[in-house]
PDB file of C-alpha atoms and ligand atoms in Angstrom:
ATOM      1  CA  MET A  37     -12.419  10.177 -24.788  1.00 34.00           C
ATOM      2  CA  ILE A  38      -9.633   9.619 -22.287  1.00 39.00           C
ATOM      3  CA  ALA A  39      -8.693   9.135 -18.621  1.00 41.00           C
ATOM      4  CA  ILE A  40     -11.788   8.133 -16.722  1.00 43.00           C
ATOM      5  CA  ALA A  41     -10.292   7.312 -13.409  1.00 46.00           C
ATOM      6  CA  SER A  42     -12.994   7.838 -10.834  1.00 45.00           C
ATOM      7  CA  GLU A  43     -16.317   6.192 -10.126  1.00 45.00           C
ATOM      8  CA  SER A  44     -18.130   9.482 -10.746  1.00 42.00           C
ATOM      9  CA  GLY A  45     -16.805   9.393 -14.304  1.00 41.00           C
ATOM     10  CA  ASP A  46     -14.750  12.557 -13.916  1.00 43.00           C
ATOM     11  CA  ALA A  47     -11.454  12.508 -15.745  1.00 42.00           C
ATOM     12  CA  GLU A  48      -8.865  12.183 -13.011  1.00 67.00           C
ATOM     13  CA  ALA A  49      -5.284  11.595 -13.978  1.00 88.00           C
ATOM     14  CA  VAL A  50      -4.059  11.231 -10.408  1.00 96.00           C
ATOM     15  CA  PRO A  51      -4.943   8.127  -8.381  1.00 98.00           C
ATOM     16  CA  ARG A  52      -6.262   8.872  -4.900  1.00 98.00           C
ATOM     17  CA  HIS A  53      -4.788   5.742  -3.320  1.00 98.00           C
ATOM     18  CA  VAL A  54      -1.591   4.135  -4.629  1.00 98.00           C
ATOM     19  CA  ALA A  55      -0.403   0.817  -3.176  1.00 99.00           C
ATOM     20  CA  VAL A  56       3.018  -0.670  -3.873  1.00 99.00           C
ATOM     21  CA  ILE A  57       4.490  -4.165  -3.609  1.00 99.00           C
ATOM     22  CA  MET A  58       8.165  -3.286  -3.340  1.00 99.00           C
ATOM     23  CA  ASP A  59       9.735  -6.457  -4.731  1.00 99.00           C
ATOM     24  CA  GLY A  60      13.176  -7.284  -6.092  1.00 98.00           C
ATOM     25  CA  ASN A  61      15.586  -6.226  -3.325  1.00 98.00           C
ATOM     26  CA  GLY A  62      17.103  -9.717  -3.001  1.00 98.00           C
ATOM     27  CA  ARG A  63      17.698 -10.116  -6.728  1.00 98.00           C
ATOM     28  CA  TRP A  64      19.186  -6.621  -6.901  1.00 99.00           C
ATOM     29  CA  ALA A  65      21.702  -7.535  -4.168  1.00 98.00           C
ATOM     30  CA  ARG A  66      22.464 -10.891  -5.736  1.00 98.00           C
ATOM     31  CA  SER A  67      23.247  -9.373  -9.109  1.00 98.00           C
ATOM     32  CA  ARG A  68      25.910  -7.308  -7.323  1.00 98.00           C
ATOM     33  CA  ALA A  69      27.202 -10.255  -5.271  1.00 98.00           C
ATOM     34  CA  LEU A  70      25.949  -8.491  -2.110  1.00 98.00           C
ATOM     35  CA  PRO A  71      24.041 -10.001   0.823  1.00 98.00           C
ATOM     36  CA  ARG A  72      20.224  -9.738   0.640  1.00 98.00           C
ATOM     37  CA  HIS A  73      20.043  -7.162   3.411  1.00 98.00           C
ATOM     38  CA  ALA A  74      22.101  -4.771   1.247  1.00 98.00           C
ATOM     39  CA  GLY A  75      19.222  -4.913  -1.248  1.00 98.00           C
ATOM     40  CA  HIS A  76      16.709  -4.030   1.456  1.00 98.00           C
ATOM     41  CA  LYS A  77      18.893  -1.082   2.492  1.00 98.00           C
ATOM     42  CA  ALA A  78      19.085   0.102  -1.127  1.00 98.00           C
ATOM     43  CA  GLY A  79      15.302  -0.041  -1.194  1.00 98.00           C
ATOM     44  CA  ILE A  80      14.970   2.959   1.082  1.00 98.00           C
ATOM     45  CA  LYS A  81      15.909   5.485  -1.588  1.00 98.00           C
ATOM     46  CA  PRO A  82      12.949   4.624  -3.856  1.00 98.00           C
ATOM     47  CA  VAL A  83      10.677   4.796  -0.787  1.00 98.00           C
ATOM     48  CA  ARG A  84      11.757   8.414  -0.248  1.00 98.00           C
ATOM     49  CA  MET A  85      11.183   9.161  -3.932  1.00 98.00           C
ATOM     50  CA  MET A  86       7.713   7.581  -3.814  1.00 98.00           C
ATOM     51  CA  VAL A  87       6.673   9.551  -0.739  1.00 98.00           C
ATOM     52  CA  GLU A  88       7.880  12.884  -2.067  1.00 98.00           C
ATOM     53  CA  SER A  89       6.631  12.379  -5.570  1.00 98.00           C
ATOM     54  CA  CYS A  90       3.219  11.032  -4.643  1.00 98.00           C
ATOM     55  CA  ALA A  91       2.648  13.848  -2.128  1.00 98.00           C
ATOM     56  CA  GLN A  92       3.640  16.370  -4.790  1.00 98.00           C
ATOM     57  CA  SER A  93       1.288  14.820  -7.381  1.00 97.00           C
ATOM     58  CA  GLY A  94      -1.708  15.046  -5.038  1.00 98.00           C
ATOM     59  CA  VAL A  95      -1.998  11.366  -4.107  1.00 98.00           C
ATOM     60  CA  GLU A  96      -3.983  11.177  -0.841  1.00 98.00           C
ATOM     61  CA  VAL A  97      -2.866   7.760   0.424  1.00 98.00           C
ATOM     62  CA  LEU A  98       0.290   5.790  -0.367  1.00 99.00           C
ATOM     63  CA  THR A  99       0.394   2.248   1.019  1.00 99.00           C
ATOM     64  CA  LEU A 100       3.715   0.380   0.928  1.00 99.00           C
ATOM     65  CA  PHE A 101       4.060  -3.381   1.496  1.00 99.00           C
ATOM     66  CA  ALA A 102       7.185  -3.599   3.630  1.00 98.00           C
ATOM     67  CA  PHE A 103       6.854  -7.092   5.151  1.00 98.00           C
ATOM     68  CA  SER A 104       4.206  -9.730   4.572  1.00 98.00           C
ATOM     69  CA  SER A 105       2.827 -12.221   7.079  1.00 98.00           C
ATOM     70  CA  GLU A 106       4.521 -14.870   4.916  1.00 98.00           C
ATOM     71  CA  ASN A 107       7.900 -13.119   5.047  1.00 98.00           C
ATOM     72  CA  TRP A 108       8.321 -14.542   8.607  1.00 98.00           C
ATOM     73  CA  ARG A 109       9.261 -17.753   6.751  1.00 98.00           C
ATOM     74  CA  ARG A 110      12.542 -16.213   5.591  1.00 98.00           C
ATOM     75  CA  PRO A 111      15.868 -17.038   7.264  1.00 98.00           C
ATOM     76  CA  PRO A 112      16.052 -15.451  10.727  1.00 98.00           C
ATOM     77  CA  GLU A 113      19.110 -13.392   9.819  1.00 97.00           C
ATOM     78  CA  GLU A 114      17.198 -11.703   6.991  1.00 98.00           C
ATOM     79  CA  VAL A 115      14.137 -11.126   9.172  1.00 98.00           C
ATOM     80  CA  ASN A 116      16.325  -9.607  11.898  1.00 98.00           C
ATOM     81  CA  ALA A 117      18.140  -7.379   9.415  1.00 98.00           C
ATOM     82  CA  LEU A 118      14.798  -6.172   8.084  1.00 98.00           C
ATOM     83  CA  MET A 119      13.461  -5.358  11.569  1.00 98.00           C
ATOM     84  CA  ARG A 120      16.681  -3.416  12.362  1.00 98.00           C
ATOM     85  CA  LEU A 121      16.328  -1.526   9.114  1.00 98.00           C
ATOM     86  CA  PHE A 122      12.690  -0.622   9.894  1.00 98.00           C
ATOM     87  CA  ILE A 123      13.661   0.681  13.338  1.00 98.00           C
ATOM     88  CA  GLU A 124      16.596   2.728  12.022  1.00 98.00           C
ATOM     89  CA  ALA A 125      14.779   4.084   8.957  1.00 98.00           C
ATOM     90  CA  LEU A 126      11.729   5.045  10.967  1.00 98.00           C
ATOM     91  CA  ARG A 127      13.759   6.911  13.586  1.00 97.00           C
ATOM     92  CA  ARG A 128      15.841   8.635  10.922  1.00 97.00           C
ATOM     93  CA  GLU A 129      13.025   9.625   8.558  1.00 98.00           C
ATOM     94  CA  VAL A 130      10.215  10.634  10.941  1.00 98.00           C
ATOM     95  CA  ALA A 131      11.311  14.268  11.356  1.00 98.00           C
ATOM     96  CA  GLU A 132      11.453  14.774   7.587  1.00 98.00           C
ATOM     97  CA  LEU A 133       8.083  13.070   7.094  1.00 98.00           C
ATOM     98  CA  TYR A 134       6.631  15.319   9.776  1.00 98.00           C
ATOM     99  CA  ARG A 135       8.050  18.463   8.100  1.00 98.00           C
ATOM    100  CA  ASN A 136       6.595  17.337   4.777  1.00 98.00           C
ATOM    101  CA  GLY A 137       3.094  17.044   6.165  1.00 98.00           C
ATOM    102  CA  ILE A 138       2.953  13.232   5.941  1.00 98.00           C
ATOM    103  CA  ARG A 139       0.756  11.305   8.348  1.00 98.00           C
ATOM    104  CA  LEU A 140       1.908   7.776   9.177  1.00 98.00           C
ATOM    105  CA  ARG A 141      -0.295   4.749   9.692  1.00 98.00           C
ATOM    106  CA  PHE A 142       0.648   1.092  10.158  1.00 98.00           C
ATOM    107  CA  ILE A 143      -1.395  -1.936   9.239  1.00 98.00           C
ATOM    108  CA  GLY A 144      -0.535  -5.549  10.123  1.00 98.00           C
ATOM    109  CA  GLN A 145      -0.037  -7.840  13.071  1.00 98.00           C
ATOM    110  CA  LEU A 146       2.191  -5.425  14.930  1.00 98.00           C
ATOM    111  CA  ASP A 147       2.264  -7.325  18.230  1.00 96.00           C
ATOM    112  CA  GLY A 148       4.754  -9.797  16.787  1.00 96.00           C
ATOM    113  CA  LEU A 149       7.281  -7.096  15.891  1.00 98.00           C
ATOM    114  CA  GLY A 150       8.937  -6.693  19.254  1.00 96.00           C
ATOM    115  CA  PRO A 151       8.924  -3.807  21.772  1.00 98.00           C
ATOM    116  CA  GLU A 152      11.615  -1.662  20.128  1.00 98.00           C
ATOM    117  CA  LEU A 153       9.959  -1.494  16.735  1.00 98.00           C
ATOM    118  CA  ASN A 154       6.564  -1.022  18.378  1.00 98.00           C
ATOM    119  CA  ARG A 155       7.902   1.936  20.307  1.00 98.00           C
ATOM    120  CA  ALA A 156       9.339   3.517  17.136  1.00 98.00           C
ATOM    121  CA  ILE A 157       5.980   2.940  15.409  1.00 98.00           C
ATOM    122  CA  SER A 158       3.945   4.537  18.204  1.00 98.00           C
ATOM    123  CA  GLU A 159       6.263   7.545  18.340  1.00 98.00           C
ATOM    124  CA  ALA A 160       6.102   8.051  14.581  1.00 98.00           C
ATOM    125  CA  VAL A 161       2.336   7.696  14.486  1.00 98.00           C
ATOM    126  CA  SER A 162       1.720  10.120  17.338  1.00 98.00           C
ATOM    127  CA  LYS A 163       4.220  12.695  16.048  1.00 98.00           C
ATOM    128  CA  THR A 164       2.564  12.850  12.610  1.00 98.00           C
ATOM    129  CA  ARG A 165      -1.041  12.376  13.623  1.00 98.00           C
ATOM    130  CA  ASP A 166      -2.176  15.926  12.762  1.00 98.00           C
ATOM    131  CA  ASN A 167      -0.556  15.992   9.332  1.00 98.00           C
ATOM    132  CA  ALA A 168      -2.924  16.027   6.385  1.00 98.00           C
ATOM    133  CA  ARG A 169      -0.955  16.464   3.147  1.00 98.00           C
ATOM    134  CA  MET A 170      -0.690  12.731   2.441  1.00 98.00           C
ATOM    135  CA  GLU A 171      -1.147   9.557   4.447  1.00 98.00           C
ATOM    136  CA  LEU A 172       1.704   7.021   4.264  1.00 99.00           C
ATOM    137  CA  VAL A 173       0.486   3.565   5.237  1.00 99.00           C
ATOM    138  CA  LEU A 174       3.147   0.979   5.997  1.00 98.00           C
ATOM    139  CA  ALA A 175       1.991  -2.636   5.800  1.00 99.00           C
ATOM    140  CA  VAL A 176       4.244  -4.578   8.166  1.00 98.00           C
ATOM    141  CA  ALA A 177       3.587  -8.222   9.072  1.00 98.00           C
ATOM    142  CA  TYR A 178       0.448  -7.679   6.979  1.00 98.00           C
ATOM    143  CA  GLY A 179      -1.508 -10.267   5.030  1.00 98.00           C
ATOM    144  CA  GLY A 180      -4.744  -9.767   3.170  1.00 98.00           C
ATOM    145  CA  ARG A 181      -6.148 -13.064   4.468  1.00 98.00           C
ATOM    146  CA  TRP A 182      -5.148 -12.151   8.019  1.00 98.00           C
ATOM    147  CA  ASP A 183      -7.087  -8.904   7.637  1.00 98.00           C
ATOM    148  CA  LEU A 184     -10.179 -10.686   6.256  1.00 98.00           C
ATOM    149  CA  ALA A 185     -10.112 -13.317   9.005  1.00 98.00           C
ATOM    150  CA  GLY A 186      -9.758 -10.575  11.615  1.00 98.00           C
ATOM    151  CA  ALA A 187     -12.801  -8.741  10.252  1.00 98.00           C
ATOM    152  CA  ALA A 188     -14.860 -11.944  10.313  1.00 98.00           C
ATOM    153  CA  ARG A 189     -13.806 -12.560  13.922  1.00 98.00           C
ATOM    154  CA  LYS A 190     -14.702  -9.024  14.956  1.00 98.00           C
ATOM    155  CA  LEU A 191     -18.190  -9.259  13.420  1.00 98.00           C
ATOM    156  CA  ALA A 192     -18.757 -12.699  14.915  1.00 98.00           C
ATOM    157  CA  ARG A 193     -17.900 -11.307  18.388  1.00 98.00           C
ATOM    158  CA  GLU A 194     -20.444  -8.495  17.909  1.00 98.00           C
ATOM    159  CA  VAL A 195     -23.063 -11.075  16.926  1.00 98.00           C
ATOM    160  CA  GLU A 196     -22.145 -13.218  19.922  1.00 98.00           C
ATOM    161  CA  ALA A 197     -22.466 -10.198  22.224  1.00 98.00           C
ATOM    162  CA  GLY A 198     -25.910  -9.458  20.768  1.00 98.00           C
ATOM    163  CA  GLU A 199     -24.742  -6.109  19.316  1.00 98.00           C
ATOM    164  CA  LEU A 200     -25.211  -7.130  15.702  1.00 98.00           C
ATOM    165  CA  ARG A 201     -27.673  -9.326  13.776  1.00 98.00           C
ATOM    166  CA  VAL A 202     -26.322 -11.700  11.123  1.00 98.00           C
ATOM    167  CA  ASP A 203     -28.567 -10.173   8.482  1.00 98.00           C
ATOM    168  CA  GLN A 204     -27.013  -6.753   9.168  1.00 98.00           C
ATOM    169  CA  ILE A 205     -23.663  -7.965   7.818  1.00 98.00           C
ATOM    170  CA  ASP A 206     -23.238  -6.471   4.365  1.00 98.00           C
ATOM    171  CA  GLU A 207     -20.258  -5.222   2.362  1.00 98.00           C
ATOM    172  CA  ALA A 208     -20.156  -1.889   4.159  1.00 98.00           C
ATOM    173  CA  ARG A 209     -20.136  -3.539   7.617  1.00 98.00           C
ATOM    174  CA  PHE A 210     -17.504  -6.013   6.573  1.00 98.00           C
ATOM    175  CA  GLU A 211     -15.299  -3.268   5.132  1.00 98.00           C
ATOM    176  CA  ALA A 212     -15.636  -1.289   8.344  1.00 98.00           C
ATOM    177  CA  ALA A 213     -14.188  -4.210  10.295  1.00 98.00           C
ATOM    178  CA  LEU A 214     -10.988  -4.345   8.229  1.00 98.00           C
ATOM    179  CA  GLU A 215      -7.664  -2.755   9.249  1.00 98.00           C
ATOM    180  CA  THR A 216      -7.895  -0.757   6.015  1.00 98.00           C
ATOM    181  CA  ALA A 217     -11.358   0.592   6.884  1.00 98.00           C
ATOM    182  CA  PRO A 218     -10.236   4.237   7.116  1.00 98.00           C
ATOM    183  CA  LEU A 219      -8.581   4.114   3.673  1.00 98.00           C
ATOM    184  CA  PRO A 220     -10.200   4.684   0.279  1.00 98.00           C
ATOM    185  CA  PRO A 221     -10.111   1.754  -2.163  1.00 98.00           C
ATOM    186  CA  VAL A 222      -6.817   1.286  -4.026  1.00 98.00           C
ATOM    187  CA  ASP A 223      -6.920   3.008  -7.410  1.00 98.00           C
ATOM    188  CA  LEU A 224      -3.478   1.948  -8.618  1.00 98.00           C
ATOM    189  CA  LEU A 225      -1.396  -1.035  -7.534  1.00 98.00           C
ATOM    190  CA  ILE A 226       2.252  -0.987  -8.571  1.00 99.00           C
ATOM    191  CA  ARG A 227       4.457  -4.063  -8.243  1.00 99.00           C
ATOM    192  CA  SER A 228       8.156  -3.881  -9.031  1.00 99.00           C
ATOM    193  CA  GLY A 229      10.470  -6.829  -9.606  1.00 98.00           C
ATOM    194  CA  GLY A 230       8.717  -8.428 -12.573  1.00 98.00           C
ATOM    195  CA  GLU A 231       6.345 -10.840 -10.819  1.00 98.00           C
ATOM    196  CA  GLN A 232       2.668 -10.485 -11.695  1.00 98.00           C
ATOM    197  CA  ARG A 233       0.976 -11.592  -8.483  1.00 98.00           C
ATOM    198  CA  ILE A 234      -0.680 -10.093  -5.399  1.00 98.00           C
ATOM    199  CA  SER A 235       1.229 -12.117  -2.753  1.00 98.00           C
ATOM    200  CA  ASN A 236      -1.568 -11.800  -0.175  1.00 98.00           C
ATOM    201  CA  PHE A 237      -1.492  -7.980  -0.117  1.00 98.00           C
ATOM    202  CA  LEU A 238      -4.718  -5.935   0.194  1.00 98.00           C
ATOM    203  CA  LEU A 239      -7.262  -8.495  -1.014  1.00 98.00           C
ATOM    204  CA  TRP A 240     -10.494  -6.611  -0.304  1.00 98.00           C
ATOM    205  CA  ASP A 241      -9.164  -3.224  -1.270  1.00 98.00           C
ATOM    206  CA  LEU A 242      -7.764  -4.309  -4.632  1.00 98.00           C
ATOM    207  CA  ALA A 243     -11.146  -5.429  -5.991  1.00 98.00           C
ATOM    208  CA  TYR A 244     -11.225  -2.687  -8.636  1.00 97.00           C
ATOM    209  CA  SER A 245      -7.647  -1.397  -8.725  1.00 98.00           C
ATOM    210  CA  GLU A 246      -5.713  -0.862 -11.887  1.00 98.00           C
ATOM    211  CA  LEU A 247      -2.656  -3.148 -11.807  1.00 98.00           C
ATOM    212  CA  TYR A 248       0.762  -1.980 -13.018  1.00 98.00           C
ATOM    213  CA  PHE A 249       3.747  -4.334 -13.101  1.00 98.00           C
ATOM    214  CA  SER A 250       7.265  -3.031 -13.554  1.00 98.00           C
ATOM    215  CA  ASP A 251      10.263  -5.159 -14.408  1.00 98.00           C
ATOM    216  CA  ALA A 252      12.526  -2.792 -12.486  1.00 98.00           C
ATOM    217  CA  LEU A 253      13.887  -4.276  -9.253  1.00 99.00           C
ATOM    218  CA  TRP A 254      12.758  -2.128  -6.318  1.00 99.00           C
ATOM    219  CA  PRO A 255      16.151  -0.443  -5.625  1.00 99.00           C
ATOM    220  CA  ASP A 256      16.163   0.602  -9.316  1.00 98.00           C
ATOM    221  CA  PHE A 257      12.628   2.002  -9.219  1.00 98.00           C
ATOM    222  CA  THR A 258      12.951   5.718  -9.968  1.00 98.00           C
ATOM    223  CA  GLN A 259      10.792   8.675 -10.932  1.00 98.00           C
ATOM    224  CA  THR A 260      10.886   7.415 -14.553  1.00 98.00           C
ATOM    225  CA  GLN A 261       9.174   4.140 -13.539  1.00 98.00           C
ATOM    226  CA  LEU A 262       6.651   6.016 -11.404  1.00 98.00           C
ATOM    227  CA  ASN A 263       5.834   8.368 -14.249  1.00 98.00           C
ATOM    228  CA  ALA A 264       5.243   5.351 -16.483  1.00 98.00           C
ATOM    229  CA  ALA A 265       2.847   3.912 -13.885  1.00 98.00           C
ATOM    230  CA  PHE A 266       0.965   7.215 -13.662  1.00 98.00           C
ATOM    231  CA  GLU A 267       0.733   7.419 -17.455  1.00 97.00           C
ATOM    232  CA  PHE A 268      -0.616   3.866 -17.599  1.00 98.00           C
ATOM    233  CA  TYR A 269      -3.216   4.776 -14.974  1.00 98.00           C
ATOM    234  CA  ALA A 270      -4.309   7.951 -16.743  1.00 97.00           C
ATOM    235  CA  LYS A 271      -5.130   5.942 -19.872  1.00 96.00           C
ATOM    236  CA  ARG A 272      -7.412   3.433 -18.156  1.00 96.00           C
ATOM    237  CA  GLN A 273     -11.135   3.729 -18.445  1.00 94.00           C
ATOM    238  CA  ARG A 274     -12.540   2.630 -15.101  1.00 95.00           C
ATOM    239  CA  ARG A 275     -15.927   1.103 -15.722  1.00 95.00           C
ATOM    240  CA  PHE A 276     -16.849  -0.543 -12.408  1.00 96.00           C
ATOM    241  CA  GLY A 277     -19.131  -2.973 -14.197  1.00 96.00           C
ATOM    242  CA  ARG A 278     -20.751  -0.455 -16.546  1.00 95.00           C
ATOM    243  CA  THR A 279     -20.285  -0.236 -20.302  1.00 97.00           C
ATOM    244  CA  ALA A 280     -17.850   2.075 -22.045  1.00 96.00           C
ATOM    245  CA  GLU A 281     -20.841   3.895 -23.615  1.00 95.00           C
ATOM    246  CA  GLN A 282     -22.370   4.603 -20.212  1.00 95.00           C
ATOM    247  CA  ILE A 283     -19.095   6.049 -18.974  1.00 93.00           C
ATOM    248  CA  GLU A 284     -18.695   8.207 -22.060  1.00 91.00           C
ATOM    249  CA  VAL A 285     -22.216   9.646 -21.784  1.00 89.00           C
ATOM    250  CA  GLN A 286     -21.633  10.351 -18.099  1.00 78.00           C
ATOM    251  CA  THR A 287     -18.328  12.060 -18.857  1.00 71.00           C
ATOM    252  CA  PHE A 288     -19.879  14.110 -21.650  1.00 70.00           C
ATOM    253  CA  SER A 289     -22.741  15.253 -19.449  1.00 69.00           C
ATOM    254  CA  HIS A 290     -20.249  16.359 -16.802  1.00 62.00           C
ATOM    255  CA  GLY A 291     -18.672  18.536 -19.475  1.00 53.00           C
ATOM    256  CA  VAL A 292     -15.268  16.967 -19.153  1.00 50.00           C
ATOM    257  CA  PRO A 293     -13.494  16.334 -22.496  1.00 46.00           C
TER     258      PRO A 293
HETATM  259  C1  LIG B 104      11.018  -7.395  -1.366  1.00 66.05           C
HETATM  260  O1  LIG B 104      12.158  -7.841  -1.953  1.00 66.05           O
HETATM  261  C2  LIG B 104      11.231  -6.974   0.071  1.00 66.05           C
HETATM  262  C3  LIG B 104      10.611  -7.843   1.056  1.00 66.05           C
HETATM  263  C4  LIG B 104       9.857  -8.873   0.790  1.00 66.05           C
HETATM  264  C5  LIG B 104      10.842  -7.520   2.428  1.00 66.05           C
HETATM  265  P1  LIG B 104      12.581  -9.388  -1.923  1.00 66.05           P
HETATM  266  O2  LIG B 104      13.477  -9.577  -0.744  1.00 66.05           O
HETATM  267  O3  LIG B 104      11.394 -10.253  -2.002  1.00 66.05           O
HETATM  268  O4  LIG B 104      13.424  -9.484  -3.256  1.00 66.05           O
HETATM  269  P2  LIG B 104      13.490 -10.712  -4.250  1.00 66.05           P
HETATM  270  O5  LIG B 104      12.105 -11.000  -4.688  1.00 66.05           O
HETATM  271  O6  LIG B 104      14.101 -11.850  -3.484  1.00 66.05           O
HETATM  272  O7  LIG B 104      14.379 -10.227  -5.367  1.00 66.05           O
HETATM  273  C1  LIG B 105       5.807  -9.492  -1.346  1.00 66.05           C
HETATM  274  O1  LIG B 105       7.032  -9.871  -1.867  1.00 66.05           O
HETATM  275  C2  LIG B 105       5.961  -8.883  -0.006  1.00 66.05           C
HETATM  276  C3  LIG B 105       6.636  -7.592   0.056  1.00 66.05           C
HETATM  277  C4  LIG B 105       7.057  -6.900  -0.951  1.00 66.05           C
HETATM  278  C5  LIG B 105       6.796  -7.032   1.367  1.00 66.05           C
HETATM  279  P1  LIG B 105       7.561 -11.380  -1.760  1.00 66.05           P
HETATM  280  O2  LIG B 105       8.887 -11.427  -2.431  1.00 66.05           O
HETATM  281  O3  LIG B 105       7.516 -11.862  -0.377  1.00 66.05           O
HETATM  282  O4  LIG B 105       6.476 -12.159  -2.621  1.00 66.05           O
HETATM  283  P2  LIG B 105       6.500 -13.658  -3.193  1.00 66.05           P
HETATM  284  O5  LIG B 105       6.679 -14.581  -2.029  1.00 66.05           O
HETATM  285  O6  LIG B 105       7.630 -13.761  -4.148  1.00 66.05           O
HETATM  286  O7  LIG B 105       5.181 -13.818  -3.869  1.00 66.05           O
HETATM  287 MG1  LIG B 106      10.409 -11.065  -3.573  1.00 66.05          MG
END
């Protein structure tokens, strides 16, 4: 009995939604006596690999953590270099993403990013809006707690306006008020760079994700590391609170080996 990776109990080797904490750029640069921003620049190549490879494998949604709400605490030079890199990379890559059938979405507190980056974001989103091969979600100035607080605020406003009763607030309503509402739950979380923590990424959406930690620093994250993450995922039995026996019976009755 292997690879039970969906709630229905069907054997599914490919995760529907993959989320990635791309960590280790600074240490990669430091080990080469380079400035930190050189590490961020070197982190673009594995982003390309992830997008192409995930789309090819049939992943529906790929969410990448590019900048957290806490990353504003970094030295201003590093923050500025990152913002420049986002603008340049977005402008450079959007045509290729469009050709490859990738739809772009952004989550996070975008209003703090400045007009130039916001313009690049709007252009990229509208250019790719009809693509359907895979959705690429970029989390920029995103924090899981920020998202949860925003959802609470939105529901409270609806209650205040008399559009919603307090006893109507359940998990489905709450989820619908999150920035990540249109996305399926995360099946596989990958974090590079050796740390085993969530760092305020998708708190609600990670409730039942499989967690894969790689020691590779993000600029060194290649197809080999991604394959290892997929293999790890394919071996998990996802029980969602049930027993292994229940899942096995369900799988058997579906006729899947
Ligand atoms: C992740 O790499 C990229 C961002 C947070 C923007 P880091 O810059 O955190 O790299 P380390 O953890 O210092 O090596
Ligand atoms: C998480 O990495 C954020 C991103 C990858 C964008 P950090 O390097 O900021 O995480 P901590 O602070 O070490 O937990
Ligand atoms: Mg880090």
